[in-house]
Coordinates of C-alpha atoms in Angstrom, one line a residue:
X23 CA 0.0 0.0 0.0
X24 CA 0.9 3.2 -1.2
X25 CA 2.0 5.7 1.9
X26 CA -0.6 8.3 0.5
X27 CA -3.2 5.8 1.0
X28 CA -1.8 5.0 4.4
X29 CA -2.2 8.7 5.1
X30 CA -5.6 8.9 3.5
X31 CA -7.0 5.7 5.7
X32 CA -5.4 6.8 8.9
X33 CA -7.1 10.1 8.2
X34 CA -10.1 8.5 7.8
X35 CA -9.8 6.5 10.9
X36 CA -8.8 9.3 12.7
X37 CA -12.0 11.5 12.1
X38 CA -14.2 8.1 13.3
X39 CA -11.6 7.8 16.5
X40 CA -11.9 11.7 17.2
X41 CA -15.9 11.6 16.6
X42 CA -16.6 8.3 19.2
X43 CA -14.2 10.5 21.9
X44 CA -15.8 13.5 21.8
X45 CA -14.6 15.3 19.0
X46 CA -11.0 15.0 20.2
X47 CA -8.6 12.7 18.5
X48 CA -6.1 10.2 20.7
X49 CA -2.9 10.7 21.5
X50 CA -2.8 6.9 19.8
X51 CA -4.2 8.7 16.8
X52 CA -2.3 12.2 16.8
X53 CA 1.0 9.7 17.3
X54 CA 0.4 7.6 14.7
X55 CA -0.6 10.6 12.3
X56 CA 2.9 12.0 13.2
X57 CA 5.0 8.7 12.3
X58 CA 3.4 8.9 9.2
X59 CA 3.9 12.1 8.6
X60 CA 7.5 12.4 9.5
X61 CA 7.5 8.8 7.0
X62 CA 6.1 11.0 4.4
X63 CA 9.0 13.6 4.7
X64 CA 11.4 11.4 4.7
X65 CA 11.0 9.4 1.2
X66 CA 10.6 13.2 -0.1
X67 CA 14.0 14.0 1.0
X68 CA 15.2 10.5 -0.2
X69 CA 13.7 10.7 -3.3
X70 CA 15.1 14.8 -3.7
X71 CA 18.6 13.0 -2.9
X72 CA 18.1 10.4 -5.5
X73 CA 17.2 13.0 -7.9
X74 CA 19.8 15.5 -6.8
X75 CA 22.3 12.3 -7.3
X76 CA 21.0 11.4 -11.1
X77 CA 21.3 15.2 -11.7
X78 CA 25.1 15.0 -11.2
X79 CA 25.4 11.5 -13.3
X80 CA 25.5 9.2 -10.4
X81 CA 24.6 5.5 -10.9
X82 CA 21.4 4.5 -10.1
X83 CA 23.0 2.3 -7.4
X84 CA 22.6 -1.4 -6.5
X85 CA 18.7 -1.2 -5.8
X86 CA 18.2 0.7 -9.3
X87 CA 14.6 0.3 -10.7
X88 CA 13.6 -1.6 -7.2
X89 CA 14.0 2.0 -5.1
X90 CA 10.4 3.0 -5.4
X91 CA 9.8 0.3 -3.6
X92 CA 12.4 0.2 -0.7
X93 CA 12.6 3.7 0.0
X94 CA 9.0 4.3 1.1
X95 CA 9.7 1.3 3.4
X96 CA 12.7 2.4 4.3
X97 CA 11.4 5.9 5.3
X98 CA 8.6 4.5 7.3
X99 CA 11.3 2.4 9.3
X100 CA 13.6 5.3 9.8
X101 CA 10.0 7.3 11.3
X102 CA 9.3 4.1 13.5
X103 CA 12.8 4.0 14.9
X104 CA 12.8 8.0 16.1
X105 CA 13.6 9.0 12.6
X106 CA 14.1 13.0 12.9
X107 CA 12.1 13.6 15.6
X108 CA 9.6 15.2 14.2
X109 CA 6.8 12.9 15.0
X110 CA 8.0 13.3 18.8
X111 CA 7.4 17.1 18.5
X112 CA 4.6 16.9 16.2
X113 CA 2.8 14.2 18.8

């Protein structure tokens, strides 16, 4: 699943989780909206990088046409693990 559609579903779950608690969303919810998030930002600055790097004439690297698919995963990892701490700030 696409991390935009992660986004969009955990939105959506959010709004039902915030409506059954009295209009206010979780901390569960507002944490997990942060991870993703900070995931989010991530895999744009890895995929800036990568684009920065091809720019220059830098190989594609070992992963070549299978980094669409790692870096998302890697990104939402990185946000799971502390990442930047953004989603600690955000949360």
């Amino acid at each position: 699943m696409k991390l935009e559609a992660r986004l969009e579903s955990l939105a959506l779950g959010g709004r039902a989780a915030a409506a059954g608690a009295g209009g206010r969303a979780t901390p569960g919810v507002v944490a997990e909206a942060a991870r993703q998030f900070e995931a989010l930002l991530i895999q744009q600055v890895l995929k800036s990088a990568h684009q920065a790097g091809a720019a220059i004439g830098e190989a594609a690297g070992a992963l070549g046409p299978y980094q669409d698919l790692f870096d998302p995963q890697l990104a939402l990892q990185l946000s799971r693990q502390g990442g930047l701490g953004l989603a600690q700030r955000l949360a």
